[in-house]
Amino acid sequence: MNFQRIPPVDNSKEILELAFRKAREKSKMKKLTGAWIHKIRVKEGIKLDVIKNVVMQRTTKMLEAFPSLNDLPEFYIALMRLTLDFNKFKRALGGLNWLQTQVRSLHRHYARLIPGAQDKEEANGYTREFYGRLSSLVKQIDGQFKFLEKCRKTMKSYPDIKDLFTVCIYGFPNVGKSTLLNTLTGTKAKTAAYAFTTVTINAGYIGEIQYLDVPGTLARRKKNFVELQAELVLKDLADVVIYVFDLTENCGFSLQDQVELYKKIGLDKTVLIYLSKQDIMAPEMLAAFPKKYYSVSELKEKISGLVPKVEVVEEDLEQDLK
């Protein structure tokens, strides 16, 4: 799911201004013939139709732009629960459906009244009533429009997670996770010499392997929502974890702290260790490290060997070739 493509959400003022402007333009363009009362009725009816259609089209566009919650993978639902007021988001979408129902009903009511208008004043009066009541309905859910726009901006930061074998690059802030992602995959994730450069999930790919560089996490009980995103990838998505150690401690965290976080990953995941910043590390420091660690080339080879191989049944292969 590419959340970058969700367009900006209009507010009530923008929707109403667009609807009324188009109604004026359309009614002026229409060349009418027949009795004067017939012309007035048709002209006012056109205004109602255009305004209704604009509101319906704009709200339908919003509903279709946001992903269907029934079709989203569980990871994205969990991510939305972490980063948004999820129940308020569902209510906001429901507000758009409610508005559409009300607008259709209001339009039907006045579309029946206008053909019976006996003069210009009566026809214009129905149109003004329609304008006023419709404006009130649209303004009534202005808060939902603004909340959905806020959600859109948050959702733009969501990664485009694919259904692939997934490797999570994990560790403290500033230990070199983004640099490792760039080296492994050729991705250009932002790096800098200060903590929390990564504030969302960066993704890179090698063939059918998805590498996710998650925001730096801290070894504490209460985590902020950025850290919770990292935990979500670690627990729910990762098939393999690359844990990045910075033995130089230039990241600002002691080796002991890094070891404690490493221990919290758990035994249900394959965890591969990578030592960053080796170019500024004393040889004896590397020699003293007690656990098995991997170079970049070794990581690629090891992970490639862990990807499940797809077994092709001979009958299926023959069928595919036909």
Short mmCIF file of C-alpha atoms in Angstrom, two decimals:
data_model
loop_
_atom_site.label_atom_id
_atom_site.label_comp_id
_atom_site.label_asym_id
_atom_site.label_seq_id
_atom_site.Cartn_x
_atom_site.Cartn_y
_atom_site.Cartn_z
CA MET A 1 0.00 0.00 0.00
CA ASN A 2 1.45 3.33 -1.08
CA PHE A 3 0.11 5.94 1.33
CA GLN A 4 2.03 8.69 -0.46
CA ARG A 5 -0.70 8.82 -3.11
CA ILE A 6 -3.52 9.90 -0.79
CA PRO A 7 -4.43 13.44 -1.99
CA PRO A 8 -5.03 16.35 0.41
CA VAL A 9 -8.44 16.41 2.07
CA ASP A 10 -10.62 19.47 1.42
CA ASN A 11 -12.22 21.26 4.35
CA SER A 12 -15.86 22.38 4.41
CA LYS A 13 -15.10 25.90 3.18
CA GLU A 14 -13.21 24.61 0.14
CA ILE A 15 -15.94 22.13 -0.77
CA LEU A 16 -18.74 24.68 -0.50
CA GLU A 17 -16.87 27.39 -2.42
CA LEU A 18 -16.17 24.93 -5.23
CA ALA A 19 -19.77 23.69 -5.31
CA PHE A 20 -21.34 27.16 -5.38
CA ARG A 21 -18.89 28.46 -7.98
CA LYS A 22 -19.54 25.55 -10.32
CA ALA A 23 -23.30 25.96 -9.84
CA ARG A 24 -23.10 29.62 -10.90
CA GLU A 25 -20.93 28.80 -13.90
CA LYS A 26 -23.13 25.93 -15.07
CA SER A 27 -26.41 27.84 -14.77
CA LYS A 28 -25.00 30.71 -16.85
CA MET A 29 -23.76 28.37 -19.58
CA LYS A 30 -27.09 26.64 -20.11
CA LYS A 31 -29.10 28.10 -23.01
CA LEU A 32 -32.80 27.74 -22.20
CA THR A 33 -35.92 28.04 -24.27
CA GLY A 34 -39.60 28.10 -23.43
CA ALA A 35 -41.73 30.03 -20.96
CA TRP A 36 -39.99 32.24 -18.38
CA ILE A 37 -41.16 30.12 -15.43
CA HIS A 38 -39.84 26.99 -17.12
CA LYS A 39 -36.44 28.65 -17.56
CA ILE A 40 -36.33 29.65 -13.89
CA ARG A 41 -37.25 26.17 -12.71
CA VAL A 42 -34.61 24.52 -14.93
CA LYS A 43 -31.95 27.04 -13.92
CA GLU A 44 -32.54 26.53 -10.19
CA GLY A 45 -32.71 22.76 -10.69
CA ILE A 46 -29.31 22.84 -12.41
CA LYS A 47 -27.81 24.65 -9.42
CA LEU A 48 -29.11 21.98 -7.05
CA ASP A 49 -27.79 19.17 -9.24
CA VAL A 50 -24.33 20.69 -9.61
CA ILE A 51 -23.93 21.41 -5.89
CA LYS A 52 -25.08 17.92 -4.94
CA ASN A 53 -22.75 16.35 -7.49
CA VAL A 54 -19.71 18.33 -6.34
CA VAL A 55 -20.22 17.41 -2.70
CA MET A 56 -20.78 13.76 -3.59
CA GLN A 57 -17.76 13.63 -5.89
CA ARG A 58 -15.40 15.28 -3.41
CA THR A 59 -16.45 13.08 -0.51
CA THR A 60 -16.39 9.94 -2.67
CA LYS A 61 -12.86 10.83 -3.73
CA MET A 62 -11.87 11.06 -0.07
CA LEU A 63 -13.45 7.73 0.79
CA GLU A 64 -11.77 5.99 -2.13
CA ALA A 65 -8.37 7.60 -1.46
CA PHE A 66 -8.07 6.17 2.03
CA PRO A 67 -7.47 2.42 2.20
CA SER A 68 -10.31 0.07 3.01
CA LEU A 69 -9.76 -1.13 6.56
CA ASN A 70 -11.15 -4.53 5.61
CA ASP A 71 -8.43 -5.02 2.99
CA LEU A 72 -5.41 -3.70 4.91
CA PRO A 73 -2.83 -6.16 6.25
CA GLU A 74 -2.80 -6.47 10.04
CA PHE A 75 0.57 -4.68 10.18
CA TYR A 76 -0.94 -1.48 8.83
CA ILE A 77 -3.94 -1.72 11.16
CA ALA A 78 -1.53 -2.06 14.08
CA LEU A 79 0.56 0.84 12.76
CA MET A 80 -2.54 3.02 12.48
CA ARG A 81 -3.51 2.16 16.03
CA LEU A 82 -0.07 3.31 17.15
CA THR A 83 0.08 6.56 15.21
CA LEU A 84 -3.56 7.67 14.93
CA ASP A 85 -6.69 7.84 17.02
CA PHE A 86 -7.97 4.77 15.18
CA ASN A 87 -11.57 4.93 16.41
CA LYS A 88 -11.77 8.62 15.55
CA PHE A 89 -10.43 7.81 12.07
CA LYS A 90 -13.22 5.27 11.53
CA ARG A 91 -15.81 7.76 12.80
CA ALA A 92 -14.47 10.41 10.40
CA LEU A 93 -14.91 8.07 7.44
CA GLY A 94 -18.38 7.26 8.74
CA GLY A 95 -19.08 10.99 8.84
CA LEU A 96 -18.45 11.21 5.10
CA ASN A 97 -20.94 8.40 4.45
CA TRP A 98 -23.45 10.14 6.71
CA LEU A 99 -23.02 13.40 4.81
CA GLN A 100 -23.60 11.69 1.48
CA THR A 101 -26.83 10.15 2.73
CA GLN A 102 -28.07 13.51 4.02
CA VAL A 103 -27.13 15.36 0.83
CA ARG A 104 -28.95 12.85 -1.37
CA SER A 105 -32.07 13.12 0.77
CA LEU A 106 -31.93 16.93 0.83
CA HIS A 107 -31.47 17.11 -2.92
CA ARG A 108 -34.44 14.81 -3.57
CA HIS A 109 -36.65 16.98 -1.37
CA TYR A 110 -35.88 20.29 -3.10
CA ALA A 111 -35.66 18.76 -6.58
CA ARG A 112 -39.35 17.84 -6.12
CA LEU A 113 -40.32 21.33 -4.89
CA ILE A 114 -38.73 23.50 -7.58
CA PRO A 115 -40.78 22.17 -10.56
CA GLY A 116 -43.90 23.33 -8.71
CA ALA A 117 -42.66 26.88 -8.06
CA GLN A 118 -45.14 29.48 -9.39
CA ASP A 119 -42.73 32.39 -9.71
CA LYS A 120 -39.06 33.37 -9.54
CA GLU A 121 -39.19 34.33 -5.86
CA GLU A 122 -40.56 30.94 -4.83
CA ALA A 123 -38.00 29.05 -6.94
CA ASN A 124 -35.12 31.16 -5.62
CA GLY A 125 -36.43 30.66 -2.11
CA TYR A 126 -36.19 26.87 -2.43
CA THR A 127 -32.66 27.20 -3.78
CA ARG A 128 -31.61 29.44 -0.89
CA GLU A 129 -33.07 26.97 1.59
CA PHE A 130 -31.18 24.15 -0.08
CA TYR A 131 -27.95 26.16 0.01
CA GLY A 132 -28.36 26.95 3.68
CA ARG A 133 -29.25 23.45 4.82
CA LEU A 134 -26.55 21.81 2.71
CA SER A 135 -23.96 24.31 3.99
CA SER A 136 -24.96 23.47 7.55
CA LEU A 137 -24.54 19.73 6.88
CA VAL A 138 -21.09 20.14 5.31
CA LYS A 139 -19.89 22.47 8.09
CA GLN A 140 -21.22 20.04 10.67
CA ILE A 141 -18.46 17.57 9.81
CA ASP A 142 -15.68 20.09 9.19
CA GLY A 143 -13.85 18.56 12.15
CA GLN A 144 -13.86 15.18 10.37
CA PHE A 145 -12.40 16.74 7.22
CA LYS A 146 -9.60 18.36 9.20
CA PHE A 147 -8.90 15.20 11.18
CA LEU A 148 -8.67 13.12 7.99
CA GLU A 149 -6.17 15.62 6.57
CA LYS A 150 -4.12 15.23 9.75
CA CYS A 151 -4.31 11.45 9.37
CA ARG A 152 -3.24 11.73 5.72
CA LYS A 153 -0.10 13.63 6.70
CA THR A 154 0.75 10.99 9.30
CA MET A 155 0.04 8.11 6.92
CA LYS A 156 2.35 9.62 4.28
CA SER A 157 5.23 8.50 6.51
CA TYR A 158 4.10 4.86 6.44
CA PRO A 159 6.45 2.55 4.57
CA ASP A 160 5.35 0.65 1.48
CA ILE A 161 5.62 -2.78 3.11
CA LYS A 162 5.58 -5.68 0.70
CA ASP A 163 4.66 -9.30 1.29
CA LEU A 164 8.28 -10.52 1.13
CA PHE A 165 10.83 -12.25 3.32
CA THR A 166 11.64 -9.45 5.78
CA VAL A 167 14.83 -8.50 7.56
CA CYS A 168 14.60 -5.97 10.41
CA ILE A 169 17.70 -3.84 11.10
CA TYR A 170 17.43 -3.13 14.81
CA GLY A 171 19.34 -1.40 17.59
CA PHE A 172 19.87 1.81 19.51
CA PRO A 173 19.70 5.23 17.80
CA ASN A 174 22.79 6.30 15.87
CA VAL A 175 24.49 2.90 15.89
CA GLY A 176 24.60 2.83 12.08
CA LYS A 177 21.40 1.06 11.02
CA SER A 178 20.60 3.38 8.10
CA THR A 179 24.18 3.21 6.87
CA LEU A 180 23.97 -0.58 6.89
CA LEU A 181 20.67 -0.47 4.95
CA ASN A 182 22.28 1.77 2.35
CA THR A 183 25.26 -0.56 2.06
CA LEU A 184 23.16 -3.70 1.79
CA THR A 185 20.61 -2.47 -0.72
CA GLY A 186 21.83 0.75 -2.31
CA THR A 187 18.99 2.66 -0.66
CA LYS A 188 19.63 6.31 0.21
CA ALA A 189 18.18 6.49 3.71
CA LYS A 190 19.07 9.65 5.62
CA THR A 191 22.03 9.37 7.98
CA ALA A 192 23.61 11.89 10.34
CA ALA A 193 25.88 12.00 13.37
CA TYR A 194 23.09 12.46 15.89
CA ALA A 195 20.43 10.26 17.40
CA PHE A 196 16.94 9.65 15.99
CA THR A 197 17.82 10.53 12.39
CA THR A 198 15.43 7.75 11.36
CA VAL A 199 11.94 8.77 12.50
CA THR A 200 10.03 6.32 10.36
CA ILE A 201 10.65 2.97 8.67
CA ASN A 202 13.04 2.94 5.72
CA ALA A 203 12.84 0.09 3.23
CA GLY A 204 15.31 -1.42 0.78
CA TYR A 205 15.17 -4.52 -1.40
CA ILE A 206 17.49 -7.17 -2.79
CA GLY A 207 15.51 -9.47 -5.05
CA GLU A 208 12.77 -11.06 -2.97
CA ILE A 209 14.22 -9.86 0.34
CA GLN A 210 12.83 -6.78 2.09
CA TYR A 211 15.13 -4.92 4.50
CA LEU A 212 13.50 -2.56 6.99
CA ASP A 213 15.57 0.00 8.88
CA VAL A 214 13.45 0.89 11.89
CA PRO A 215 13.67 3.97 14.12
CA GLY A 216 16.17 3.69 16.95
CA THR A 217 14.68 2.25 20.10
CA LEU A 218 15.63 2.71 23.75
CA ALA A 219 15.77 0.09 26.46
CA ARG A 220 12.90 1.48 28.51
CA ARG A 221 9.50 0.27 29.58
CA LYS A 222 7.43 3.14 28.17
CA LYS A 223 8.17 3.80 24.49
CA ASN A 224 7.05 6.66 22.27
CA PHE A 225 5.09 5.91 19.12
CA VAL A 226 8.23 6.06 16.92
CA GLU A 227 9.85 3.34 19.01
CA LEU A 228 6.62 1.36 19.01
CA GLN A 229 6.79 1.25 15.21
CA ALA A 230 10.19 -0.41 15.52
CA GLU A 231 8.79 -2.93 17.98
CA LEU A 232 5.90 -3.65 15.62
CA VAL A 233 8.25 -4.52 12.75
CA LEU A 234 10.43 -6.58 15.08
CA LYS A 235 7.60 -8.65 16.55
CA ASP A 236 5.12 -8.91 13.68
CA LEU A 237 7.03 -8.66 10.40
CA ALA A 238 10.63 -9.70 10.79
CA ASP A 239 11.72 -13.15 9.61
CA VAL A 240 15.34 -12.28 10.47
CA VAL A 241 16.81 -9.55 12.68
CA ILE A 242 20.15 -7.84 12.13
CA TYR A 243 21.17 -6.37 15.47
CA VAL A 244 23.67 -3.53 15.08
CA PHE A 245 26.28 -3.01 17.80
CA ASP A 246 28.43 0.12 18.08
CA LEU A 247 31.40 -1.02 20.16
CA THR A 248 32.92 2.47 20.04
CA GLU A 249 29.91 3.75 22.01
CA ASN A 250 29.94 6.90 19.85
CA CYS A 251 26.21 6.38 19.52
CA GLY A 252 25.87 7.62 23.09
CA PHE A 253 24.90 4.27 24.61
CA SER A 254 27.15 1.95 26.52
CA LEU A 255 28.00 -1.53 25.30
CA GLN A 256 26.23 -2.93 28.35
CA ASP A 257 23.02 -1.09 27.39
CA GLN A 258 23.31 -2.44 23.85
CA VAL A 259 23.76 -5.98 25.18
CA GLU A 260 20.67 -5.63 27.39
CA LEU A 261 18.55 -4.52 24.42
CA TYR A 262 19.94 -7.40 22.36
CA LYS A 263 18.82 -9.86 25.03
CA LYS A 264 15.25 -8.53 24.88
CA ILE A 265 14.75 -9.51 21.25
CA GLY A 266 13.87 -13.06 22.25
CA LEU A 267 14.76 -16.51 21.00
CA ASP A 268 11.93 -16.92 18.47
CA LYS A 269 13.81 -14.91 15.82
CA THR A 270 17.01 -15.58 13.90
CA VAL A 271 19.30 -12.75 15.04
CA LEU A 272 22.49 -11.89 13.16
CA ILE A 273 25.00 -9.48 14.69
CA TYR A 274 26.68 -6.69 12.75
CA LEU A 275 29.40 -4.46 14.21
CA SER A 276 29.26 -0.93 12.80
CA LYS A 277 32.04 1.68 12.62
CA GLN A 278 34.76 -0.95 12.36
CA ASP A 279 36.96 1.53 10.51
CA ILE A 280 37.46 3.53 13.72
CA MET A 281 37.67 0.50 15.98
CA ALA A 282 40.85 -0.89 17.50
CA PRO A 283 41.64 -4.47 16.35
CA GLU A 284 41.77 -5.71 19.93
CA MET A 285 38.22 -4.44 20.47
CA LEU A 286 36.98 -6.59 17.61
CA ALA A 287 38.99 -9.58 18.82
CA ALA A 288 37.49 -9.29 22.29
CA PHE A 289 33.88 -9.32 21.10
CA PRO A 290 32.53 -12.65 22.39
CA LYS A 291 29.76 -13.38 19.87
CA LYS A 292 29.67 -14.35 16.21
CA TYR A 293 29.29 -11.29 13.98
CA TYR A 294 28.96 -10.90 10.21
CA SER A 295 30.42 -8.68 7.52
CA VAL A 296 28.08 -7.15 4.92
CA SER A 297 28.88 -9.84 2.36
CA GLU A 298 28.39 -12.57 4.96
CA LEU A 299 25.03 -11.07 5.96
CA LYS A 300 23.84 -11.17 2.36
CA GLU A 301 24.94 -14.77 1.94
CA LYS A 302 23.50 -15.91 5.27
CA ILE A 303 20.13 -14.21 4.73
CA SER A 304 19.88 -15.49 1.18
CA GLY A 305 20.26 -19.01 2.54
CA LEU A 306 17.44 -18.44 5.04
CA VAL A 307 14.86 -17.40 2.45
CA PRO A 308 12.43 -20.28 1.93
CA LYS A 309 12.89 -21.88 -1.46
CA VAL A 310 9.76 -22.23 -3.57
CA GLU A 311 9.29 -25.84 -4.54
CA VAL A 312 7.98 -26.24 -8.07
CA VAL A 313 5.82 -29.31 -8.58
CA GLU A 314 6.54 -30.88 -11.97
CA GLU A 315 2.83 -30.95 -12.90
CA ASP A 316 2.45 -27.26 -12.04
CA LEU A 317 5.53 -26.40 -14.10
CA GLU A 318 4.12 -28.23 -17.11
CA GLN A 319 0.83 -26.41 -16.69
CA ASP A 320 2.58 -23.02 -16.50
CA LEU A 321 4.48 -23.75 -19.71
CA LYS A 322 1.34 -24.49 -21.71
#
